[in-house]
XYZ file of C-alpha atoms in Angstrom:
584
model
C 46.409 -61.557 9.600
C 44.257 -58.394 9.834
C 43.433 -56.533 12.980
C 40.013 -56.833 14.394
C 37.409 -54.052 13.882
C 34.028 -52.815 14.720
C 33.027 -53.989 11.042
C 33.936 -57.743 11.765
C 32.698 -57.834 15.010
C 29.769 -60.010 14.169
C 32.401 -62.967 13.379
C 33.702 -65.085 15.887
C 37.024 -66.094 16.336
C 36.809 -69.327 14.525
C 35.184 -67.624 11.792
C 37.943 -65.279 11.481
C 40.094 -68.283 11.356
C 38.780 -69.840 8.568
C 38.768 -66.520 6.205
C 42.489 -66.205 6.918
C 43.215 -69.779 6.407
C 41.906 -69.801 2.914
C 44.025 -66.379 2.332
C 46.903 -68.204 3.629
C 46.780 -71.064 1.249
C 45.357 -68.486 -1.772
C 48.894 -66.841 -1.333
C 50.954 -70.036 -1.797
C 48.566 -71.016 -4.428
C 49.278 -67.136 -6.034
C 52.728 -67.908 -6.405
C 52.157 -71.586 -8.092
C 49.926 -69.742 -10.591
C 52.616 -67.071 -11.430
C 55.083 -70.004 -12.255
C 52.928 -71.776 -14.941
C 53.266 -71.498 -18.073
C 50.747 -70.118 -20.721
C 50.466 -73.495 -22.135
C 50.119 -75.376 -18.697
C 47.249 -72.602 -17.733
C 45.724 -73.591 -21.172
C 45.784 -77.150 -19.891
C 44.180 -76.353 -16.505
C 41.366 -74.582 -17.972
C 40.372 -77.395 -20.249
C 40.379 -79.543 -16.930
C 37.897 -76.724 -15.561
C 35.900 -76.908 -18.713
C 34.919 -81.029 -18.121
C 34.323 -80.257 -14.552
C 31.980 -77.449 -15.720
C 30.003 -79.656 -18.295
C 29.809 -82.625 -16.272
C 27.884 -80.301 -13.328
C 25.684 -78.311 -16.268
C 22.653 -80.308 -15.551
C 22.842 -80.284 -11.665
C 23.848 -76.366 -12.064
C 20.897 -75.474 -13.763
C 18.465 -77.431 -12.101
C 19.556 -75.820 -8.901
C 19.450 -72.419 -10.015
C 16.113 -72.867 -11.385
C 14.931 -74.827 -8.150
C 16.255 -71.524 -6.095
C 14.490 -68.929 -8.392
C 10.660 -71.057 -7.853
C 10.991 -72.661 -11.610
C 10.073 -75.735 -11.061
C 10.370 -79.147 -13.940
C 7.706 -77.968 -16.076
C 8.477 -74.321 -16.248
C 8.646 -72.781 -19.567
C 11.141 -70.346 -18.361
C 13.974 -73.038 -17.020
C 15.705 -72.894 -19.900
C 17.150 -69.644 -18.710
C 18.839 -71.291 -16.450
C 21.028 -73.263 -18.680
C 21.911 -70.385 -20.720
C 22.965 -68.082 -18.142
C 24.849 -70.530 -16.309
C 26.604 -73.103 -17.602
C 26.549 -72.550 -21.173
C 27.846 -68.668 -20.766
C 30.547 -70.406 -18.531
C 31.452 -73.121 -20.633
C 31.684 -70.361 -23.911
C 34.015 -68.746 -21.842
C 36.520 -71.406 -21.298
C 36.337 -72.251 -25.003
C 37.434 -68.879 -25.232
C 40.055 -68.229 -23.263
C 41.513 -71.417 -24.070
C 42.020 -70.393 -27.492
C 43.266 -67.019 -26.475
C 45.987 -68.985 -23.857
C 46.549 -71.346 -26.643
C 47.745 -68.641 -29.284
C 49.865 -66.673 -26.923
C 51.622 -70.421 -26.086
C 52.410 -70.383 -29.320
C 53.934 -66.931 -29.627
C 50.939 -65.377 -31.146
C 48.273 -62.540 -30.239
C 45.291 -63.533 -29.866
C 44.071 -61.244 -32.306
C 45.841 -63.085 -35.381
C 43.107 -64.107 -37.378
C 40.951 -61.408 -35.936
C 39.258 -58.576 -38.679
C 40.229 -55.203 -37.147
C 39.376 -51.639 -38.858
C 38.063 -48.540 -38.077
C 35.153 -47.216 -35.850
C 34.085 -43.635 -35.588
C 35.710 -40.893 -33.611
C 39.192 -42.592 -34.672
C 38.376 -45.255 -32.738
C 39.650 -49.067 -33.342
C 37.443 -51.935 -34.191
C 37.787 -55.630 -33.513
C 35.443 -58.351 -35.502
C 35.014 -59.840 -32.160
C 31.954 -62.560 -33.180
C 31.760 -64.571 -34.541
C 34.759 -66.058 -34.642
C 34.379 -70.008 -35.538
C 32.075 -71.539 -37.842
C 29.766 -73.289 -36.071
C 28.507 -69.104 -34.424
C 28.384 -68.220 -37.872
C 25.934 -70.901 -38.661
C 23.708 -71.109 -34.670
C 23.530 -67.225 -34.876
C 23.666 -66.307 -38.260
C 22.474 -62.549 -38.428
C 24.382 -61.611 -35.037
C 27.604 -59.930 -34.645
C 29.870 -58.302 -32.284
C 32.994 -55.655 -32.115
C 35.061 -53.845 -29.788
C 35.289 -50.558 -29.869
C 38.905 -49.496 -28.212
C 39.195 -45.652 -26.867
C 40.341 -43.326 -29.355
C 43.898 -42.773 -29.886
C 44.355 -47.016 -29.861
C 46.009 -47.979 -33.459
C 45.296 -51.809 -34.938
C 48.829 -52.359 -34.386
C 48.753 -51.203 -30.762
C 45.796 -53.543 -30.137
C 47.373 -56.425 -31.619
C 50.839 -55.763 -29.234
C 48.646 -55.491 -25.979
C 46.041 -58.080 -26.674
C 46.788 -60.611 -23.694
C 47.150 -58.709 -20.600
C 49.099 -60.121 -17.750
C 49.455 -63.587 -19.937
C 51.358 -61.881 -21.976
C 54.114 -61.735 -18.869
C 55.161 -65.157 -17.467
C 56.418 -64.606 -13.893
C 54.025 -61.685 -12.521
C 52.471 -62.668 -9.287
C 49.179 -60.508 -8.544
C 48.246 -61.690 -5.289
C 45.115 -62.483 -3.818
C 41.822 -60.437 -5.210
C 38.599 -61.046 -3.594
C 35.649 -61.046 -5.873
C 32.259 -60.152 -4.155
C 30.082 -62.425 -5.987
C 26.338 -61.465 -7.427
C 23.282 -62.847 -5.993
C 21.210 -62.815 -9.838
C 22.926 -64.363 -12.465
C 24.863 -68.194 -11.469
C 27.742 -67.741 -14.256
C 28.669 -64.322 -13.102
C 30.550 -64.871 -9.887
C 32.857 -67.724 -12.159
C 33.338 -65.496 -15.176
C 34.849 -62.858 -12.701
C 37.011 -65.311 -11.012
C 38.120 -66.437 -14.732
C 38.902 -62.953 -15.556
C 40.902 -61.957 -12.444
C 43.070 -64.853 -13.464
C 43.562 -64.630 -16.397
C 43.680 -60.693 -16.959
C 45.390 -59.878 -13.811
C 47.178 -63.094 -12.711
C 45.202 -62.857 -9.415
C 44.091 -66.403 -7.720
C 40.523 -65.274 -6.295
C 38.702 -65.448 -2.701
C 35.074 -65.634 -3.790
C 32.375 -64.746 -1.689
C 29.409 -65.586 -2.965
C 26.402 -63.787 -2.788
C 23.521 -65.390 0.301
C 21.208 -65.763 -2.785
C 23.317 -68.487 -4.326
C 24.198 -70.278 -1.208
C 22.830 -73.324 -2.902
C 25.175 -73.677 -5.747
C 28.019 -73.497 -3.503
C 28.376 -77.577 -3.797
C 27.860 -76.736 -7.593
C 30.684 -74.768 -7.894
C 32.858 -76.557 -5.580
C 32.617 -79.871 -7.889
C 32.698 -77.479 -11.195
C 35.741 -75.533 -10.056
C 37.887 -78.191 -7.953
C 40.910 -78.015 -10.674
C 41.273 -74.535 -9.787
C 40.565 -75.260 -5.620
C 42.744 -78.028 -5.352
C 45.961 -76.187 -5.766
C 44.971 -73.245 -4.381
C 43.862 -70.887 -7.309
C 40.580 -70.487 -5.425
C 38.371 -70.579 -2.646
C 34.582 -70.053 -2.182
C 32.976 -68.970 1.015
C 29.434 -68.158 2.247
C 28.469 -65.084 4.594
C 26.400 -61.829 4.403
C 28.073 -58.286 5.163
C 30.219 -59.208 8.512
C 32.007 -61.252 6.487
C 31.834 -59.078 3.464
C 33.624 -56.249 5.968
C 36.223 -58.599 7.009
C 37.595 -59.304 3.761
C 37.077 -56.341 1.974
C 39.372 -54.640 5.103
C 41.905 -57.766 5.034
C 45.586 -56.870 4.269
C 46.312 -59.594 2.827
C 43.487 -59.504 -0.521
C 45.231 -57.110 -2.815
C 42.354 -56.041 -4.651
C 38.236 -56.084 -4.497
C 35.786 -56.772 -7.823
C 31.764 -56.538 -7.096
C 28.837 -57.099 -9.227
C 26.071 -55.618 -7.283
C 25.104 -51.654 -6.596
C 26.315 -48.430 -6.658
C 24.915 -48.366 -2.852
C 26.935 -51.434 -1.856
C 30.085 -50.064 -3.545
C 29.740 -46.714 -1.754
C 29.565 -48.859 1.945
C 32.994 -50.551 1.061
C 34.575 -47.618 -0.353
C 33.670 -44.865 1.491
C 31.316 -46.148 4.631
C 28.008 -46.387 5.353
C 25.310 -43.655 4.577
C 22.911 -43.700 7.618
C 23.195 -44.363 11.332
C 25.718 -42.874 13.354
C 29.142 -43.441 11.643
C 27.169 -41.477 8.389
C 28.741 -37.992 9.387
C 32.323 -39.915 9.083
C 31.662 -40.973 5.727
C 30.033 -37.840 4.288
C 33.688 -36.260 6.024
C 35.651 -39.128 3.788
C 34.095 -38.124 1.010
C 34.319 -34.108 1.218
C 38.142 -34.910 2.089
C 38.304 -37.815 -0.728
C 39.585 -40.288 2.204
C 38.071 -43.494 0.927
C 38.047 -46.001 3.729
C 38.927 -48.844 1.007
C 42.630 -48.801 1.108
C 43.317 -51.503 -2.059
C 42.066 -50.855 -5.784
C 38.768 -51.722 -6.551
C 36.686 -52.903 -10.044
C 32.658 -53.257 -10.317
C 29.754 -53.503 -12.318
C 26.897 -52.063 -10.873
C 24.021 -51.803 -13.010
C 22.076 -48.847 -14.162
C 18.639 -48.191 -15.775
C 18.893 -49.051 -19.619
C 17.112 -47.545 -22.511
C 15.558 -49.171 -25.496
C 15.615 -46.605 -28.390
C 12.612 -47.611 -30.970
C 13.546 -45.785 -34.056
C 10.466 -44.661 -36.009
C 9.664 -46.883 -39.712
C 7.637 -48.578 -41.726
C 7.174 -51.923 -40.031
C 4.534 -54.837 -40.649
C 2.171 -56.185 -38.243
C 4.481 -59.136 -37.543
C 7.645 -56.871 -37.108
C 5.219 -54.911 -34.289
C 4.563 -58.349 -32.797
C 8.401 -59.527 -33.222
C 9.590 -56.440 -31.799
C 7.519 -56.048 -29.150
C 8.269 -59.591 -27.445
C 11.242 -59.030 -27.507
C 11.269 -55.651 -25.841
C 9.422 -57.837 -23.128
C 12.246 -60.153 -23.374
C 14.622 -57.302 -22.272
C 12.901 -56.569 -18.878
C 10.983 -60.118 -18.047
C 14.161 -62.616 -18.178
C 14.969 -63.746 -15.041
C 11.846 -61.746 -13.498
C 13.680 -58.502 -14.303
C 16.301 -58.963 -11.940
C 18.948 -57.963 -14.112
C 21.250 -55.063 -14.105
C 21.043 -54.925 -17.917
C 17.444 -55.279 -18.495
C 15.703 -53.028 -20.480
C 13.840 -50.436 -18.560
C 12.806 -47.452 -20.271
C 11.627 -47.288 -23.772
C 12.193 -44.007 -25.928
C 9.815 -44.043 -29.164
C 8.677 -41.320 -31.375
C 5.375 -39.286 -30.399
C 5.109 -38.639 -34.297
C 5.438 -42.267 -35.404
C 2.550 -43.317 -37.224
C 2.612 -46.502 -35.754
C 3.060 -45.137 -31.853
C -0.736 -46.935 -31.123
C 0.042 -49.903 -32.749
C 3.217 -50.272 -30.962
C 2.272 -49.648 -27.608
C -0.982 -51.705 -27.949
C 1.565 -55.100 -29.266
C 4.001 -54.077 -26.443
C 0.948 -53.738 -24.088
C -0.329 -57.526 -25.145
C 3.249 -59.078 -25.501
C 4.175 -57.923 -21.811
C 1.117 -59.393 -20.239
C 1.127 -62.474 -22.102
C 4.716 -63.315 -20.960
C 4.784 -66.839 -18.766
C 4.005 -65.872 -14.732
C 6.921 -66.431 -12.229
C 7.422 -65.532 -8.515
C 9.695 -61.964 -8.178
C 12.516 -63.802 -6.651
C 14.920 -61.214 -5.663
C 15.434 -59.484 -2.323
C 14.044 -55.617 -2.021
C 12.616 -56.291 -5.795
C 8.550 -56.236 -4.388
C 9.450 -53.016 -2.509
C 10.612 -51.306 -5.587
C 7.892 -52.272 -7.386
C 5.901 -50.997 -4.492
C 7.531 -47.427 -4.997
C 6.532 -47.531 -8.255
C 3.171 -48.515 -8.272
C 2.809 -45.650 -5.809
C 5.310 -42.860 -8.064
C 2.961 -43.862 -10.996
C -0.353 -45.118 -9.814
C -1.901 -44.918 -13.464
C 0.483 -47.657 -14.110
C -1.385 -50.823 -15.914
C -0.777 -54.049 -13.939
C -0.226 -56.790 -15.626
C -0.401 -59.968 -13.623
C 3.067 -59.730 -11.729
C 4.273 -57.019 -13.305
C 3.965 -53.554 -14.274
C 3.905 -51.372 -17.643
C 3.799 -47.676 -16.624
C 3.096 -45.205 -19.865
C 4.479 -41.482 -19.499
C 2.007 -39.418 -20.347
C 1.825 -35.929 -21.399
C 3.099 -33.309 -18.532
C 3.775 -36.350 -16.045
C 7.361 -36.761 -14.144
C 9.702 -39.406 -15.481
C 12.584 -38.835 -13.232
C 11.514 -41.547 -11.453
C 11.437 -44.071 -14.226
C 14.281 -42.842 -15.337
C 16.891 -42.716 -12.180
C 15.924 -46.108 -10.197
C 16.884 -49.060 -11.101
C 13.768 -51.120 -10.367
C 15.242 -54.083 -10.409
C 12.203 -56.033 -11.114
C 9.628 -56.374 -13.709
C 8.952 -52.878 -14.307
C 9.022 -51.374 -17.895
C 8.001 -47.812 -18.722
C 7.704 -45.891 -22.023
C 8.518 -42.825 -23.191
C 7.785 -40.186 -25.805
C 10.087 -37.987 -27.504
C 9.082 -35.678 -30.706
C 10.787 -36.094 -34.002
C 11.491 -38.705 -36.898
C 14.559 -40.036 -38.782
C 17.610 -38.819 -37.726
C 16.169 -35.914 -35.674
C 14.446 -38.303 -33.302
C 17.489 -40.845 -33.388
C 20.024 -37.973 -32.410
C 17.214 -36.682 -29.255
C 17.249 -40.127 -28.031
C 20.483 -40.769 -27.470
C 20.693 -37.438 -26.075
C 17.565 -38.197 -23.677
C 19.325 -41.528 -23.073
C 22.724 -40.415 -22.341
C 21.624 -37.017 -20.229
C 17.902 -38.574 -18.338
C 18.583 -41.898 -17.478
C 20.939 -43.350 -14.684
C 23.972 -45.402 -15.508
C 25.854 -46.422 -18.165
C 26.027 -49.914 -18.479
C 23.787 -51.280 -21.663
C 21.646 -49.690 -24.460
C 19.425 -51.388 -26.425
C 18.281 -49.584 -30.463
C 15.737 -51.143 -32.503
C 15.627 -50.072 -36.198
C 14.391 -51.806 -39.868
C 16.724 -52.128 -42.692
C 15.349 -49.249 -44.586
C 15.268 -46.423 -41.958
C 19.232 -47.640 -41.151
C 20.040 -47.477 -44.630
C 18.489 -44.260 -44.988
C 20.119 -42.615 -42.119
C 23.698 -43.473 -43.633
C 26.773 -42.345 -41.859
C 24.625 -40.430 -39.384
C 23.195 -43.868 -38.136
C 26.681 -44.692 -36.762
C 28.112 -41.442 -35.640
C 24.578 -41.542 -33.193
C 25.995 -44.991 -32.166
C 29.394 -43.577 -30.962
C 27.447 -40.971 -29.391
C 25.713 -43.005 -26.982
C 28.123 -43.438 -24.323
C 27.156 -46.827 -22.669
C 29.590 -49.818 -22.506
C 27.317 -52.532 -24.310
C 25.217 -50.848 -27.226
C 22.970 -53.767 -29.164
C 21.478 -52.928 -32.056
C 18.761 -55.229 -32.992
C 19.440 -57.339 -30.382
C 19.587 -57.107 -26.589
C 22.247 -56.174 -25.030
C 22.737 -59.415 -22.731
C 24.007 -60.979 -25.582
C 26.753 -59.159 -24.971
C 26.851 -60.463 -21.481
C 27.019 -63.844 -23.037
C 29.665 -63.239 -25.980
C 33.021 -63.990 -24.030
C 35.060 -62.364 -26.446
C 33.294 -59.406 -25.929
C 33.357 -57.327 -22.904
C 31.357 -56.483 -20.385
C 31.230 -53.327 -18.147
C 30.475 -49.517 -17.914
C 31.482 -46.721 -19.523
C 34.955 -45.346 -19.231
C 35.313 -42.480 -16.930
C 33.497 -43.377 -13.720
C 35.671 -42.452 -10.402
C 35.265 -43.831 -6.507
C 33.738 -40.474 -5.866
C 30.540 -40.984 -8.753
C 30.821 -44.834 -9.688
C 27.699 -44.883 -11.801
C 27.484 -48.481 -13.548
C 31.197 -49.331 -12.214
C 34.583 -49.515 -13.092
C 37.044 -51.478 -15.557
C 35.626 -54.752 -17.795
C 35.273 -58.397 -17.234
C 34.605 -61.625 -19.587
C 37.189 -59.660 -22.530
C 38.228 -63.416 -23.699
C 40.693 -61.597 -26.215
C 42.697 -59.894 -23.523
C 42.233 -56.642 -24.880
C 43.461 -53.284 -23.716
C 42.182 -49.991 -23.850
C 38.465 -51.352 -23.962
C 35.817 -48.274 -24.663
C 32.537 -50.502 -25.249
C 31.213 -53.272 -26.971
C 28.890 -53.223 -30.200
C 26.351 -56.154 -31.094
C 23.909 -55.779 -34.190
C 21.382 -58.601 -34.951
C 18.920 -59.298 -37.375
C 15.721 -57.065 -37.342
C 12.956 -60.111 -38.532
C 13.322 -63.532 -37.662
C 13.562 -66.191 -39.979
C 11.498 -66.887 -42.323
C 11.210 -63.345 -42.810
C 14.923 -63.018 -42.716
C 15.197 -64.698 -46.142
C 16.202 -61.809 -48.312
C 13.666 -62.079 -50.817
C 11.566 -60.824 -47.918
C 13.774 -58.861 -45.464
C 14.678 -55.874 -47.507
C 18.007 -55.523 -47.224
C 18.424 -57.097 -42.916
C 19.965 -59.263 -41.741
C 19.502 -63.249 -42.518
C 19.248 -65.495 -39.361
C 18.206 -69.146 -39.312
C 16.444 -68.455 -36.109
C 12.355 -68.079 -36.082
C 12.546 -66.531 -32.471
C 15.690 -66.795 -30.558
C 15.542 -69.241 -27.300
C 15.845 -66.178 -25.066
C 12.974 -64.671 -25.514
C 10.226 -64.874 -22.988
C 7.532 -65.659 -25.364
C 9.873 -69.048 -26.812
C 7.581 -72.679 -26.910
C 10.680 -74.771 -26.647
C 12.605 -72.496 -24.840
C 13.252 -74.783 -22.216
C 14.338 -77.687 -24.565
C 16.549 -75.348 -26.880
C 18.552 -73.801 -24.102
C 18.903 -77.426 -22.474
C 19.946 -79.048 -25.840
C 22.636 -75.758 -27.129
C 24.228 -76.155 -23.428
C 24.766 -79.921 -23.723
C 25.839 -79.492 -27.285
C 28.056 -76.803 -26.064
C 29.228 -79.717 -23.447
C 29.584 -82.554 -24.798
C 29.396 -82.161 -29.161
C 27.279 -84.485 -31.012
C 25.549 -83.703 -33.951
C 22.557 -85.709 -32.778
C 22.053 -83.189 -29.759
C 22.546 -80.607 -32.568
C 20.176 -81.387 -34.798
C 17.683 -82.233 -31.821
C 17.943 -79.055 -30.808
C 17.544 -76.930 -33.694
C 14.468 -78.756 -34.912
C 13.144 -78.037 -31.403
C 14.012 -74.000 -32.035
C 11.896 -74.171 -35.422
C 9.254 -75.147 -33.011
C 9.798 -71.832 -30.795
């Protein structure tokens, strides 16, 4: 039990009750977990996994239902993909991590590692079966390790705590987020499975819905006591974050959330005890503590030679980046950083300009998200609105700190100009980017074949320069999010004192140690014009626009059919499917 304080004072006695009931039977259920094996964990997980895909349908349909999406919605098929199918991926995944370390292996046998920049380590993280090779030909992703980290090393450490039988970690209480429906299960996979903790998950008001969803998808890991869900807002956030009993705390939210738990709140009376905590570093969180917290991303368009249809391409998906799931995303693209001296600035802006409006309608969802769109309308009242959303162009002499230090939260995109071309240009934005803009969660760097080529070695030294945890080039970096076996979190180096975009990694379905950031790289056309006859020297993909983006026809259909796929098998839902994406 935990003492009573003013923070928990909102809950009754019988509410109080319940919380420590559930930590009661989480700590027996701790110490069943630390006696299983690797192989009977393996087991348990693919029990999870039929639970998971026999709920996808009702999952998704409530999540969409929730967010104002109704049957017909173009945009449901989000839904599917950022649900159930990331969760289901995941599973896959660490099943055949659990499955190799049963068998006395890393889980990095098979795995191409080499060498990064800056002495770095890399691991060939996707794709890693055939059938990615073949869905999402022209996408890849690595690992970058800190530097210092040999191959060897990484092989020896891949695992984590399965690579221990016997360690018991406790109880860790995972603050769930209120945006995205796979993220609250992904972290209660990861404390698991990467720090043998069972999990007390709280999950965010937003998703009090899906509670019966993830009851029914999770009851192999809440029958013997590896988890429990509850509902509440901050009382009974305060309660358990101050329990003795929960070892540990992990939240996806914000930076201004995190500060309240660690160090107190900010206003009112009791803010002259916290701004004394901090001066004194006296955090009033007494347990270790891991987050994700967000941050305002860039989207670095490197100056080239591009077509009309690479403008169009380009552009939606740029609009992709900050529209999906109405913006409320704490890795959607916010800022873009192009070239005042590109020849094809105008053209650019003017597809961007068109692609953004023409994006399907649907209602801003998210709590506080019209408010900050309020403050920006009013910070930048030149801004062009566009429907529900709004496209605000720096212009010559006007502030950007704004833009650049608020994470919006909502569909607002801004652009910027920087001077330069080629590698000058490249080398100022990721300065801009790394110095301007807050956080350091996700970057996003769109550049043709021929400029990359051109730019040589310098084109990945800039790359290691950015210092972001996710950098996608080509690609967005939420496909990152969705890649289990890559990982997902800020930049090393953040502290309880300056947080920034959070601390430590989730998803990491390799178990790997010593992670610095992840690296995707997709294909700069779309297929057909990723045929290399055509591409000059890209990357070939068999998809004509990928089912994420905003501007998809079948969409909906695509992201349905590659989640029951994912499911279920079948090559009839396969094939289905992927003449419904040549549709898009």
């Amino acid at each position: 039990m935990t003492q009573q304080t003013a923070a928990d004072t909102d809950l009754d006695e019988a509410q109080r009750a319940a919380l420590d009931a559930d930590i009661d039977a989480l700590q027996q259920g701790a110490r069943t977990w630390s006696h299983l094996t690797v192989g009977q964990r393996a087991t348990l997980l693919r029990a999870v996994r039929a639970s998971v895909a026999a709920t996808a349908a009702d999952w998704a349909g409530t999540a969409a239902g929730s967010k104002g999406l109704d049957a017909r919605h173009p945009l449901r098929g989000e839904e599917w993909l950022s649900g159930p199918y990331s969760v289901l991926g995941a599973l896959d995944a660490y099943i055949d991590t659990l499955a190799k370390l049963a068998e006395g292996r890393s889980p990095l046998d098979g795995v191409t590692i080499g060498r990064a920049p800056g002495g770095r380590t890399r691991v060939s993280a996707f794709p890693l079966t055939g059938l990615d090779r073949f869905l999402l030909s022209g996408f890849s992703g690595e690992v970058w390790l800190q530097p210092g980290i040999t191959p060897d090393a990484a092989r020896a450490d891949a695992g984590l705590a399965q690579r221990t039988r016997g360690g018991e970690g406790g109880v860790g209480l995972v603050l769930g987020a209120g945006n995205i429906t796979s993220i609250p299960v992904l972290d209660v996979l990861y404390e698991l499975l990467a720090h043998n903790r069972v999990a007390l998950l709280k999950v965010n008001p937003t998703q009090d819905a899906l509670v019966p969803v993830y009851e029914r998808a999770l009851a192999p890991l809440i029958a013997p006591g590896f988890l429990r869900i509850v509902r509440g807002g901050p009382a009974v956030g305060a309660y358990l974050t101050a329990h003795r009993d929960l070892v540990h705390v992990h939240i996806t939210g914000s930076a201004a959330t995190f500060d309240a738990i660690v160090w107190g709140p900010s206003s009112g009376p009791k803010a002259g005890a916290t701004t004394r905590r901090r001066r004194e570093n006296r955090p009033l969180l007494k347990k270790p503590i891991t987050a994700e917290l967000g941050g305002v991303s860039p989207i670095i368009v490197v100056p080239g030679d591009w077509s009309a249809a690479d403008l169009a391409f380009q552009a939606e998906h740029i609009a992709t980046m900050r529209l999906q799931n109405c913006g409320h995303n704490c890795i959607a693209g916010q800022v873009v950083i192009m070239s005042s001296e590109w020849a094809q600035a105008e053209q650019f802006r003017a597809a961007l300009r068109r692609a953004y409006a023409a994006a399907p309608e649907r209602p801003v969802w998210y709590p506080g998200s019209p408010s900050r769109m309020q403050q920006a309308a009013e910070d930048y009242p030149d801004a062009l609105v566009l429907a529900d959303r709004l496209l605000i162009e720096i212009g010559e002499g006007e502030d950007a700190a704004a833009l650049q230090t608020t994470e919006y939260f909502a569909p607002v995109l801004g652009v910027v100009e920087l001077p330069g071309t080629g590698q000058e240009f490249l080398d100022a934005a990721v300065a801009h980017a790394n110095d301007e803009l807050q956080g350091t969660l996700g970057a996003n760097l769109i550049i043709d074949p021929a400029t990359e080529k051109s730019l040589g070695t310098g084109f990945e030294r800039a790359i290691a320069d950015l210092r972001y945890g996710t950098v996608a080039i080509n690609s967005w970096t939420a496909f990152g999010f969705i890649t289990p076996t890559l990982t997902w979190g800020a930049f090393p180096g953040n502290t309880l004192d300056d947080v920034g975009s959070g601390i430590g990694v989730v998803h990491n379905a390799l178990l790997l140690d010593g992670v610095e950031r992840s690296v995707v790289r997709g294909p700069f056309r779309p297929f057909p014009r990723s045929l290399p006859v055509l591409n000059g020297g890209g990357r070939l993909t068999i998809l004509p626009k990928p089912p994420w983006f905003v501007s998809s026809r079948t969409a909906a259909g695509v992201s349905e059919g590659l989640t029951r796929f994912r499911a279920q098998g079948g090559m009839v839902t396969l094939v289905r499917t992927l003449l419904r994406a040549l549709r898009a």
